[in-house]
mmCIF file with all atom_site columns, C-alpha atoms and ligand atoms in Angstrom:
data_model
loop_
_atom_site.group_PDB
_atom_site.id
_atom_site.type_symbol
_atom_site.label_atom_id
_atom_site.label_alt_id
_atom_site.label_comp_id
_atom_site.label_asym_id
_atom_site.label_entity_id
_atom_site.label_seq_id
_atom_site.pdbx_PDB_ins_code
_atom_site.Cartn_x
_atom_site.Cartn_y
_atom_site.Cartn_z
_atom_site.occupancy
_atom_site.B_iso_or_equiv
_atom_site.pdbx_formal_charge
_atom_site.auth_seq_id
_atom_site.auth_comp_id
_atom_site.auth_asym_id
_atom_site.auth_atom_id
_atom_site.pdbx_PDB_model_num
ATOM   1  C  CA  . MET A 1 1  ? 20.648 45.854 39.795 1.00 80.00 ? 1  MET A CA  1
ATOM   2  C  CA  . GLN A 1 2  ? 24.021 45.292 38.162 1.00 85.00 ? 2  GLN A CA  1
ATOM   3  C  CA  . PHE A 1 3  ? 24.798 46.755 34.807 1.00 91.00 ? 3  PHE A CA  1
ATOM   4  C  CA  . CYS A 1 4  ? 27.324 45.553 32.262 1.00 95.00 ? 4  CYS A CA  1
ATOM   5  C  CA  . PRO A 1 5  ? 30.637 47.567 32.518 1.00 94.00 ? 5  PRO A CA  1
ATOM   6  C  CA  . LYS A 1 6  ? 31.105 47.117 28.756 1.00 96.00 ? 6  LYS A CA  1
ATOM   7  C  CA  . CYS A 1 7  ? 27.745 47.985 27.207 1.00 97.00 ? 7  CYS A CA  1
ATOM   8  C  CA  . GLY A 1 8  ? 25.483 49.021 30.060 1.00 95.00 ? 8  GLY A CA  1
ATOM   9  C  CA  . GLY A 1 9  ? 23.162 46.055 29.543 1.00 94.00 ? 9  GLY A CA  1
ATOM   10 C  CA  . ILE A 1 10 ? 21.356 44.271 32.383 1.00 92.00 ? 10 ILE A CA  1
ATOM   11 C  CA  . MET A 1 11 ? 23.317 41.665 34.228 1.00 91.00 ? 11 MET A CA  1
ATOM   12 C  CA  . MET A 1 12 ? 21.175 38.571 34.806 1.00 90.00 ? 12 MET A CA  1
ATOM   13 C  CA  . PRO A 1 13 ? 21.978 35.857 37.302 1.00 88.00 ? 13 PRO A CA  1
ATOM   14 C  CA  . VAL A 1 14 ? 22.409 32.731 35.181 1.00 90.00 ? 14 VAL A CA  1
ATOM   15 C  CA  . GLY A 1 15 ? 23.869 30.337 37.756 1.00 89.00 ? 15 GLY A CA  1
ATOM   16 C  CA  . ARG A 1 16 ? 26.426 29.748 40.421 1.00 87.00 ? 16 ARG A CA  1
ATOM   17 C  CA  . ARG A 1 17 ? 30.183 29.204 40.330 1.00 86.00 ? 17 ARG A CA  1
ATOM   18 C  CA  . ASP A 1 18 ? 32.564 28.840 43.185 1.00 85.00 ? 18 ASP A CA  1
ATOM   19 C  CA  . GLY A 1 19 ? 29.922 29.777 45.647 1.00 86.00 ? 19 GLY A CA  1
ATOM   20 C  CA  . LYS A 1 20 ? 29.180 33.024 43.833 1.00 89.00 ? 20 LYS A CA  1
ATOM   21 C  CA  . ILE A 1 21 ? 26.383 34.151 41.561 1.00 88.00 ? 21 ILE A CA  1
ATOM   22 C  CA  . VAL A 1 22 ? 27.179 34.299 37.946 1.00 92.00 ? 22 VAL A CA  1
ATOM   23 C  CA  . LEU A 1 23 ? 25.825 37.407 36.247 1.00 92.00 ? 23 LEU A CA  1
ATOM   24 C  CA  . LYS A 1 24 ? 25.639 37.557 32.526 1.00 94.00 ? 24 LYS A CA  1
ATOM   25 C  CA  . CYS A 1 25 ? 24.938 40.547 30.354 1.00 96.00 ? 25 CYS A CA  1
ATOM   26 C  CA  . THR A 1 26 ? 21.704 40.134 28.362 1.00 94.00 ? 26 THR A CA  1
ATOM   27 C  CA  . ARG A 1 27 ? 23.151 42.202 25.534 1.00 95.00 ? 27 ARG A CA  1
ATOM   28 C  CA  . CYS A 1 28 ? 26.811 41.308 24.932 1.00 97.00 ? 28 CYS A CA  1
ATOM   29 C  CA  . GLY A 1 29 ? 27.172 38.125 27.046 1.00 96.00 ? 29 GLY A CA  1
ATOM   30 C  CA  . TYR A 1 30 ? 29.792 39.598 29.372 1.00 96.00 ? 30 TYR A CA  1
ATOM   31 C  CA  . GLU A 1 31 ? 29.991 37.558 32.586 1.00 95.00 ? 31 GLU A CA  1
ATOM   32 C  CA  . MET A 1 32 ? 30.979 38.463 36.043 1.00 93.00 ? 32 MET A CA  1
ATOM   33 C  CA  . LEU A 1 33 ? 30.924 36.751 39.485 1.00 92.00 ? 33 LEU A CA  1
ATOM   34 C  CA  . VAL A 1 34 ? 29.402 38.458 42.465 1.00 89.00 ? 34 VAL A CA  1
ATOM   35 C  CA  . ASP A 1 35 ? 29.015 37.372 46.033 1.00 88.00 ? 35 ASP A CA  1
ATOM   36 C  CA  . ALA A 1 36 ? 25.564 35.935 46.625 1.00 81.00 ? 36 ALA A CA  1
ATOM   37 C  CA  . LYS A 1 37 ? 24.780 38.305 49.497 1.00 81.00 ? 37 LYS A CA  1
ATOM   38 C  CA  . GLU A 1 38 ? 26.124 41.244 47.568 1.00 80.00 ? 38 GLU A CA  1
ATOM   39 C  CA  . ALA A 1 39 ? 23.876 40.286 44.582 1.00 77.00 ? 39 ALA A CA  1
ATOM   40 C  CA  . SER A 1 40 ? 20.780 39.871 46.716 1.00 77.00 ? 40 SER A CA  1
ATOM   41 C  CA  . ARG A 1 41 ? 21.352 43.351 48.256 1.00 77.00 ? 41 ARG A CA  1
ATOM   42 C  CA  . HIS A 1 42 ? 21.674 44.983 44.873 1.00 71.00 ? 42 HIS A CA  1
ATOM   43 C  CA  . TYR A 1 43 ? 18.635 43.243 43.362 1.00 68.00 ? 43 TYR A CA  1
ATOM   44 C  CA  . ARG A 1 44 ? 16.395 43.592 46.422 1.00 67.00 ? 44 ARG A CA  1
ATOM   45 C  CA  . LEU A 1 45 ? 16.999 47.406 46.446 1.00 55.00 ? 45 LEU A CA  1
ATOM   46 C  CA  . GLU A 1 46 ? 16.120 47.624 42.756 1.00 53.00 ? 46 GLU A CA  1
ATOM   47 C  CA  . THR A 1 47 ? 12.851 45.726 43.150 1.00 50.00 ? 47 THR A CA  1
ATOM   48 C  CA  . ARG A 1 48 ? 11.602 48.321 45.564 1.00 51.00 ? 48 ARG A CA  1
ATOM   49 C  CA  . VAL A 1 49 ? 10.741 50.731 42.744 1.00 49.00 ? 49 VAL A CA  1
ATOM   50 C  CA  . PRO A 1 50 ? 7.412  52.435 43.508 1.00 54.00 ? 50 PRO A CA  1
ATOM   51 C  CA  . SER A 1 51 ? 4.606  51.605 41.165 1.00 55.00 ? 51 SER A CA  1
ATOM   52 C  CA  . GLU A 1 52 ? 4.189  55.289 40.333 1.00 53.00 ? 52 GLU A CA  1
ATOM   53 C  CA  . GLU A 1 53 ? 7.275  55.161 38.200 1.00 52.00 ? 53 GLU A CA  1
ATOM   54 C  CA  . ARG A 1 54 ? 5.561  53.032 35.687 1.00 54.00 ? 54 ARG A CA  1
ATOM   55 C  CA  . VAL A 1 55 ? 2.647  55.378 35.366 1.00 52.00 ? 55 VAL A CA  1
ATOM   56 C  CA  . VAL A 1 56 ? 4.868  58.370 34.891 1.00 51.00 ? 56 VAL A CA  1
ATOM   57 C  CA  . THR A 1 57 ? 6.910  56.557 32.305 1.00 52.00 ? 57 THR A CA  1
ATOM   58 C  CA  . THR A 1 58 ? 3.814  55.473 30.410 1.00 52.00 ? 58 THR A CA  1
ATOM   59 C  CA  . SER A 1 59 ? 2.217  58.886 30.280 1.00 50.00 ? 59 SER A CA  1
ATOM   60 C  CA  . ARG A 1 60 ? 5.463  60.485 29.262 1.00 51.00 ? 60 ARG A CA  1
ATOM   61 C  CA  . VAL A 1 61 ? 5.742  58.064 26.390 1.00 50.00 ? 61 VAL A CA  1
ATOM   62 C  CA  . SER A 1 62 ? 2.216  58.670 25.115 1.00 50.00 ? 62 SER A CA  1
ATOM   63 C  CA  . GLU A 1 63 ? 2.921  62.424 24.991 1.00 51.00 ? 63 GLU A CA  1
ATOM   64 C  CA  . GLY A 1 64 ? 6.387  62.090 23.520 1.00 50.00 ? 64 GLY A CA  1
ATOM   65 C  CA  . GLY A 1 65 ? 5.545  59.882 20.575 1.00 52.00 ? 65 GLY A CA  1
ATOM   66 C  CA  . GLY A 1 66 ? 7.870  57.429 18.975 1.00 54.00 ? 66 GLY A CA  1
ATOM   67 C  CA  . ARG A 1 67 ? 11.188 58.699 20.176 1.00 58.00 ? 67 ARG A CA  1
ATOM   68 C  CA  . LEU A 1 68 ? 10.655 57.450 23.742 1.00 64.00 ? 68 LEU A CA  1
ATOM   69 C  CA  . ARG A 1 69 ? 9.154  54.169 22.674 1.00 69.00 ? 69 ARG A CA  1
ATOM   70 C  CA  . ASP A 1 70 ? 12.417 52.276 22.940 1.00 77.00 ? 70 ASP A CA  1
ATOM   71 C  CA  . GLN A 1 71 ? 12.816 53.552 26.421 1.00 77.00 ? 71 GLN A CA  1
ATOM   72 C  CA  . GLU A 1 72 ? 9.429  52.319 27.408 1.00 80.00 ? 72 GLU A CA  1
ATOM   73 C  CA  . GLU A 1 73 ? 10.183 48.906 25.982 1.00 80.00 ? 73 GLU A CA  1
ATOM   74 C  CA  . TRP A 1 74 ? 13.447 48.934 27.778 1.00 80.00 ? 74 TRP A CA  1
ATOM   75 C  CA  . GLU A 1 75 ? 11.652 49.765 31.069 1.00 80.00 ? 75 GLU A CA  1
ATOM   76 C  CA  . GLN A 1 76 ? 9.214  46.919 30.520 1.00 81.00 ? 76 GLN A CA  1
ATOM   77 C  CA  . GLU A 1 77 ? 12.028 44.551 29.730 1.00 79.00 ? 77 GLU A CA  1
ATOM   78 C  CA  . ARG A 1 78 ? 13.752 45.570 32.969 1.00 80.00 ? 78 ARG A CA  1
ATOM   79 C  CA  . GLU A 1 79 ? 10.554 44.995 34.974 1.00 80.00 ? 79 GLU A CA  1
ATOM   80 C  CA  . GLU A 1 80 ? 10.367 41.499 33.580 1.00 79.00 ? 80 GLU A CA  1
ATOM   81 C  CA  . TYR A 1 81 ? 13.968 40.842 34.292 1.00 79.00 ? 81 TYR A CA  1
ATOM   82 C  CA  . ARG A 1 82 ? 13.515 42.072 37.887 1.00 79.00 ? 82 ARG A CA  1
ATOM   83 C  CA  . GLU A 1 83 ? 10.794 39.585 38.490 1.00 81.00 ? 83 GLU A CA  1
ATOM   84 C  CA  . VAL A 1 84 ? 12.638 36.672 36.912 1.00 80.00 ? 84 VAL A CA  1
ATOM   85 C  CA  . LEU A 1 85 ? 15.974 37.350 38.541 1.00 81.00 ? 85 LEU A CA  1
ATOM   86 C  CA  . LEU A 1 86 ? 14.377 37.911 41.911 1.00 82.00 ? 86 LEU A CA  1
ATOM   87 C  CA  . GLU A 1 87 ? 12.883 34.464 41.727 1.00 82.00 ? 87 GLU A CA  1
ATOM   88 C  CA  . GLN A 1 88 ? 16.172 33.036 40.647 1.00 81.00 ? 88 GLN A CA  1
ATOM   89 C  CA  . LEU A 1 89 ? 18.124 34.743 43.348 1.00 82.00 ? 89 LEU A CA  1
ATOM   90 C  CA  . GLN A 1 90 ? 15.763 33.634 46.045 1.00 82.00 ? 90 GLN A CA  1
ATOM   91 C  CA  . GLU A 1 91 ? 16.225 30.051 44.833 1.00 82.00 ? 91 GLU A CA  1
ATOM   92 C  CA  . GLU A 1 92 ? 19.943 30.488 44.889 1.00 79.00 ? 92 GLU A CA  1
ATOM   93 C  CA  . LEU A 1 93 ? 20.040 32.074 48.287 1.00 80.00 ? 93 LEU A CA  1
ATOM   94 C  CA  . GLU A 1 94 ? 17.868 29.474 49.923 1.00 79.00 ? 94 GLU A CA  1
ATOM   95 C  CA  . GLY A 1 95 ? 20.712 27.056 49.419 1.00 69.00 ? 95 GLY A CA  1
ATOM   96 C  CA  . THR A 1 96 ? 23.452 29.369 50.821 1.00 58.00 ? 96 THR A CA  1
ATOM   97 C  CA  . GLU A 1 97 ? 21.883 30.414 54.059 1.00 54.00 ? 97 GLU A CA  1
HETATM 98 ZN ZN1 . ZN  B 2 .  ? 27.248 43.892 28.035 1.00 55.44 ? 1  ZN  B ZN1 1
#
């Protein structure tokens, strides 16, 4: 997973330019280019998050009340992004190798 150097938002692959993957920040719109293989390594590693993490996060939130709700939403958002960008990356990489 790549994070925005400016705001810490999630960098989503949005396309390809000059043979590289274009990552765009979902928060501030900052763009950066990464090597396709480099990108796939980062994102594959991140998708191997054990399912237990979700359970722990959820239970922690229900105990903690409203203060952690943003974090839970943020986690869910990240999960969705992981799935989407993995699909996108696989499509991208099929063409390069
Ligand atoms: Zn940003």
